[in-house]
Coordinates of C-alpha atoms in Angstrom, one line a residue:
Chain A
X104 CA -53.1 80.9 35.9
X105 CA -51.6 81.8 32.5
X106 CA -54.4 81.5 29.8
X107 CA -53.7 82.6 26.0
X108 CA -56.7 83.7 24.0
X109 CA -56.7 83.6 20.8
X110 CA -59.2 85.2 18.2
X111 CA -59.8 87.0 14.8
X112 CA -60.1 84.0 12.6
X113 CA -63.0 84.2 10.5
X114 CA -63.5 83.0 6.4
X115 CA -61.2 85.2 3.8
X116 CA -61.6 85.2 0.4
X117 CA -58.0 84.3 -1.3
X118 CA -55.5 87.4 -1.9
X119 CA -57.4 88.7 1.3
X120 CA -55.8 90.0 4.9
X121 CA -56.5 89.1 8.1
X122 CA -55.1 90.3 11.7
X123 CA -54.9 87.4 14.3
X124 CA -54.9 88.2 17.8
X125 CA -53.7 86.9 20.9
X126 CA -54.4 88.5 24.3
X127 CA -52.2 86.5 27.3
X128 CA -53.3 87.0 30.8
X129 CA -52.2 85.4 34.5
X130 CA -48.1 86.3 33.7
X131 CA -45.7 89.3 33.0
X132 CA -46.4 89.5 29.3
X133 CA -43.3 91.6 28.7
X134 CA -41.3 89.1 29.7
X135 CA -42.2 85.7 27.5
X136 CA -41.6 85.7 24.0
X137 CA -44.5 84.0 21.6
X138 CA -44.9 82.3 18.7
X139 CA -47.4 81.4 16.2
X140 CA -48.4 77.7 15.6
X141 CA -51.3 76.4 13.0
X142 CA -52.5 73.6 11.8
X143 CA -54.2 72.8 8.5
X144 CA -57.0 70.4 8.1
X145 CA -56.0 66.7 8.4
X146 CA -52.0 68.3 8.6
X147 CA -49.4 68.5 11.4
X148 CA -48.8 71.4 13.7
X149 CA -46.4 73.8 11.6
X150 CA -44.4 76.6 13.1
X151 CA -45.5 80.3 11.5
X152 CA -43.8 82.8 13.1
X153 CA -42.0 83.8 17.0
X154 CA -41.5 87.2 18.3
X155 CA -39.1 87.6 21.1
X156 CA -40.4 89.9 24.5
X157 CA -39.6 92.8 23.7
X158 CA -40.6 92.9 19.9
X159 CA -37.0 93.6 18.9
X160 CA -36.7 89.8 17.2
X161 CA -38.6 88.4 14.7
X162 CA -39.0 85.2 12.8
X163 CA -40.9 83.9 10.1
X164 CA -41.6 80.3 8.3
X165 CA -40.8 80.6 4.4
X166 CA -44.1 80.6 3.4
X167 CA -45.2 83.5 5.6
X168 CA -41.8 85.8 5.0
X169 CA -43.1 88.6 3.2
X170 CA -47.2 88.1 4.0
X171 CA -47.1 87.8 7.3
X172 CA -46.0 90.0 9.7
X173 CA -46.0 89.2 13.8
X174 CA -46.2 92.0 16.3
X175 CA -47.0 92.8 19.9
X176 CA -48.4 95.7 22.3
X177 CA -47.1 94.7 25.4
X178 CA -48.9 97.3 27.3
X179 CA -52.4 95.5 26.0
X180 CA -50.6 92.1 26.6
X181 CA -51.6 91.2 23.3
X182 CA -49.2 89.6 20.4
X183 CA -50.2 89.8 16.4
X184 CA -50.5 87.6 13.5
X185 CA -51.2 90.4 10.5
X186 CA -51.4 88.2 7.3
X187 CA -52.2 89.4 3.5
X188 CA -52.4 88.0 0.3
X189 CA -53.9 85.4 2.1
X190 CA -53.6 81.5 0.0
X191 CA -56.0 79.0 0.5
X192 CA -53.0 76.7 1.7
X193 CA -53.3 79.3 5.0
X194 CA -56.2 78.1 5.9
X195 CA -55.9 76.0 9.6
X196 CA -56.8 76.7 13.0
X197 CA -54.0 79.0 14.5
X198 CA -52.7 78.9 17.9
X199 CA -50.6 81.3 20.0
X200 CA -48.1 79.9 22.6
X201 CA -45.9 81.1 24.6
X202 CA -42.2 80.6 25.2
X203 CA -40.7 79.7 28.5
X204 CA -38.5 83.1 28.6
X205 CA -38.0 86.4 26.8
X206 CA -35.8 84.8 24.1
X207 CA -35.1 82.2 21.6
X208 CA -34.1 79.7 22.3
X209 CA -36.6 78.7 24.2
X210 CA -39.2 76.0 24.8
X211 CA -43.4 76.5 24.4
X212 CA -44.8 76.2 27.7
X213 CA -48.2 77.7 27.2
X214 CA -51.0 76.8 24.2
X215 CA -53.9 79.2 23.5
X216 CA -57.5 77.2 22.5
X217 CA -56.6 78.4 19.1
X218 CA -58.3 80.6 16.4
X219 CA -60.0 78.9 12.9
X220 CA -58.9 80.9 9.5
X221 CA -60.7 79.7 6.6
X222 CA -59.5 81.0 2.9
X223 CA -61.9 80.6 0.2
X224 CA -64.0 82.3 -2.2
Chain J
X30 CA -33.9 73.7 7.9
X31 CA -34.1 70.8 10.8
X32 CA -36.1 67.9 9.7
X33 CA -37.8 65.5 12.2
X34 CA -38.7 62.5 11.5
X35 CA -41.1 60.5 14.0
X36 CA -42.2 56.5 13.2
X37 CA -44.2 55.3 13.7
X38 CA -46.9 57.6 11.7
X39 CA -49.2 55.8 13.7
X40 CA -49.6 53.1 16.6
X41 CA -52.2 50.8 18.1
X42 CA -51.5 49.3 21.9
X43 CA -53.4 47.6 23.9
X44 CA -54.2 49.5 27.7
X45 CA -51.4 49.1 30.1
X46 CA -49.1 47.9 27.5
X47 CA -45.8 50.1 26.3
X48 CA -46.1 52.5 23.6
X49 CA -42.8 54.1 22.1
X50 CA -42.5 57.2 19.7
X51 CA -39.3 57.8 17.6
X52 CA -38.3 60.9 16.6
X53 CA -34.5 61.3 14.3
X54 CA -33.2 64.7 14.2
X55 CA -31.6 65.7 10.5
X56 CA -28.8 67.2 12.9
X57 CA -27.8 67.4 16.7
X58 CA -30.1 69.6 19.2
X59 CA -27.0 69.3 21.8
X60 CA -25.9 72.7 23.2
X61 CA -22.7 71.5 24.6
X62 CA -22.5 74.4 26.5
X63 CA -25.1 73.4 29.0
X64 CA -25.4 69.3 27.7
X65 CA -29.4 70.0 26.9
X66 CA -31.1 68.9 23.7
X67 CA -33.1 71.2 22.2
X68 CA -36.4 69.1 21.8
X69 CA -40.0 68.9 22.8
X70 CA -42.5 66.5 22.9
X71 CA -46.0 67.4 22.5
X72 CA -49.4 65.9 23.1
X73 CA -52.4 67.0 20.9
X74 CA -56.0 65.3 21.3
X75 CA -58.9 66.1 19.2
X76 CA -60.2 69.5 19.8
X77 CA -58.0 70.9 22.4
X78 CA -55.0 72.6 22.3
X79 CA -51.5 71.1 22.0
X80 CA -50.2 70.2 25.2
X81 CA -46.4 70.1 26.4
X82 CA -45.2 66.5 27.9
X83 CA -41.4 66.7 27.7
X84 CA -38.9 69.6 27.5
X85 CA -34.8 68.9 27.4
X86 CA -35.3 65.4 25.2
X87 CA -36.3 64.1 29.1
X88 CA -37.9 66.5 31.6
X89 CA -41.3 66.2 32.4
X90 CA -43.7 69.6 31.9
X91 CA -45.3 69.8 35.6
X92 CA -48.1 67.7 36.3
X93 CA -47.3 65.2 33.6
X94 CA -47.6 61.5 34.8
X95 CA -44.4 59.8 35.3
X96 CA -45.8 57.3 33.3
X97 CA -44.7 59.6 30.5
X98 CA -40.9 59.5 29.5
X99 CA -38.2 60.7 27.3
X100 CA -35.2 59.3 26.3
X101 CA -32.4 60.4 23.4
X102 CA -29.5 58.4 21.8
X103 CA -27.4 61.1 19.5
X104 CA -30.2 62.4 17.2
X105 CA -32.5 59.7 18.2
X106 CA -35.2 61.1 20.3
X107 CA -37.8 58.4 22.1
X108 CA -41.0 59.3 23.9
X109 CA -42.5 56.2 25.8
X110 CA -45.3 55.7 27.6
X111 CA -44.7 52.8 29.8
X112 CA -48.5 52.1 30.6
X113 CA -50.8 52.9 27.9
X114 CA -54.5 54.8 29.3
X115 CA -57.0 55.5 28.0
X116 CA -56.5 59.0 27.9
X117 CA -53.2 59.2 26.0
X118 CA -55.3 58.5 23.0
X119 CA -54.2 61.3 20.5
X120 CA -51.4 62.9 18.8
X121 CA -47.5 63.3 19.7
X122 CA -45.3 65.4 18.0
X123 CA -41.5 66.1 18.8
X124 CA -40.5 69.6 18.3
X125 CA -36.8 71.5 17.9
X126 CA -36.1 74.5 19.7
X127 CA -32.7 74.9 18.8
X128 CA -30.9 78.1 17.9
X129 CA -33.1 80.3 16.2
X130 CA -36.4 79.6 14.3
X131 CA -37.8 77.7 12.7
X132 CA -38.5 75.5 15.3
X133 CA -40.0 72.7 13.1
X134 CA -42.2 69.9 14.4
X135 CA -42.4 66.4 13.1
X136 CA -45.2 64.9 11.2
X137 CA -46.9 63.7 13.9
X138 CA -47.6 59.9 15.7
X139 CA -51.2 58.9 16.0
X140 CA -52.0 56.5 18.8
X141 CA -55.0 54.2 19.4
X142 CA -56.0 51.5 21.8
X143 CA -55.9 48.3 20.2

C-alpha cells in the first residue's frame, strides 16, 4: 500500500525557516517524482514546488523561487520542502504527493494526510 | 502560466440528481502526440487529503465509482456526477499537468446537497 507521510509543520515566526518532510513508503521511491501541494486557510489547493525521481529536475511556484528549496534522499525515501524567510501568506496545511512516474509530465496519484505550517509572531 | 477556470464556485443538488463541474483551460492540455489532455480532477472533503477522481480529462483513478465521469470539448473540461450521494459532498478541483510546472489547479467547486 503506498502511504505518504508528511510532517515538520509547526508555528514560525515571519522571516523564519522551516524544513518539511515527507517520508513515502509501500513503492520504489526512486522511481516516482513528487511534488509539493498546500493549501491556505479558507484558499484553494496551490501547487509549490515538484522534484523529478532522481533529484536532477526541479520546479518551483513564483512565490517560493528563491525561499524555497525541494530536495530528496532517496535512500531514506524521504523528499524536502526547506523554506526561509518564511511570510505569513505561507502559512497552510502542506501536502506531499506523488507523481504517477519518474518525470514531469505526469499526473498525482498519491496524497499524503498533509502537514499544518503556521507563520506568525 | 495556465489558468483554470471552474463554475460553478459552488453547487447545491439534490441526492440522486446530476451534478456537473466546468473547468476552461486559458490554453489547450492536448499532447497531439499521444491525443491525451493533460488534466486532473480532484476530490477534497473536509479534513482528508485530496483525492484523485479523473486522470486524461476522462479516465477513472481505480476504485472510483462509475458514477463519476469526465468529459472535455477543446479547452472545456466537464466533471459530472450522474447520481449525486451523499458522500460526494466536498470540494472538486481540475488540475493541469501539462509540460512542465506549474501544474496550476482551479479555484475550486463546492458541492452541497440541497
Amino acid at each position: 500500500e503506498v502511504q505518504l507521510l508528511e510532517s515538520g509543520g509547526t508555528l514560525v515566526q515571519p522571516g523564519g525557516s522551516l524544513k518539511l518532510h515527507c517520508v513515502g513508503s509501500g513503492f520504489h521511491f526512486a522511481g516516482f517524482a513528487m511534488t509539493w501541494v498546500r493549501q491556505a486557510p479558507g484558499k484553494g489547493l496551490e501547487w509549490v514546488a515538484t522534484i523529478s525521481g532522481t533529484g536532477a529536475s526541479t520546479y518551483y511556484t513564483d512565490s517560493g523561487q528563491g525561499r524555497f528549496t525541494i530536495s530528496r534522499d532517496n535512500s531514506k525515501n524521504t523528499v524536502y520542502l526547506q523554506m526561509n524567510s518564511l511570510r505569513p501568506e505561507d502559512a497552510a496545511v502542506y501536502y506531499c504527493a506523488r507523481h504517477e512516474i519518474i518525470v514531469v509530465p505526469s499526473r498525482l496519484d498519491y496524497w499524503g494526510q498533509g502537514t499544518s505550517v503556521i507563520v506568525s509572531s | 502560466d495556465i489558468v483554470l477556470t471552474q463554475s460553478p464556485d459552488s453547487l447545491a443538488v439534490s441526492l440522486g440528481e446530476r451534478a456537473s463541474i466546468t473547468c476552461k483551460s486559458s490554453q489547450s492540455l492536448l499532447y497531439t502526440s499521444n491525443n491525451k489532455n493533460y488534466l486532473a480532477w480532484i476530490q477534497h472533503k473536509a479534513g482528508q487529503p485530496p483525492k484523485p477522481l479523473i486522470f486524461w480529462a476522462s479516465s477513472r483513478e481505480s476504485g472510483v465509482p462509475d458514477r463519476f465521469s469526465g468529459s472535455v470539448s477543446g479547452t472545456d473540461f466537464t466533471l459530472t456526477i450522474s447520481s449525486l450521494q451523499a458522500e460526494d459532498v466536498a470540494v472538486y478541483y481540475c488540475q493541469q499537468y501539462y509540460g512542465n510546472p506549474p501544474y496550476t489547479f482551479g479555484q475550486g467547486t463546492r458541492l452541497e446537497i440541497k
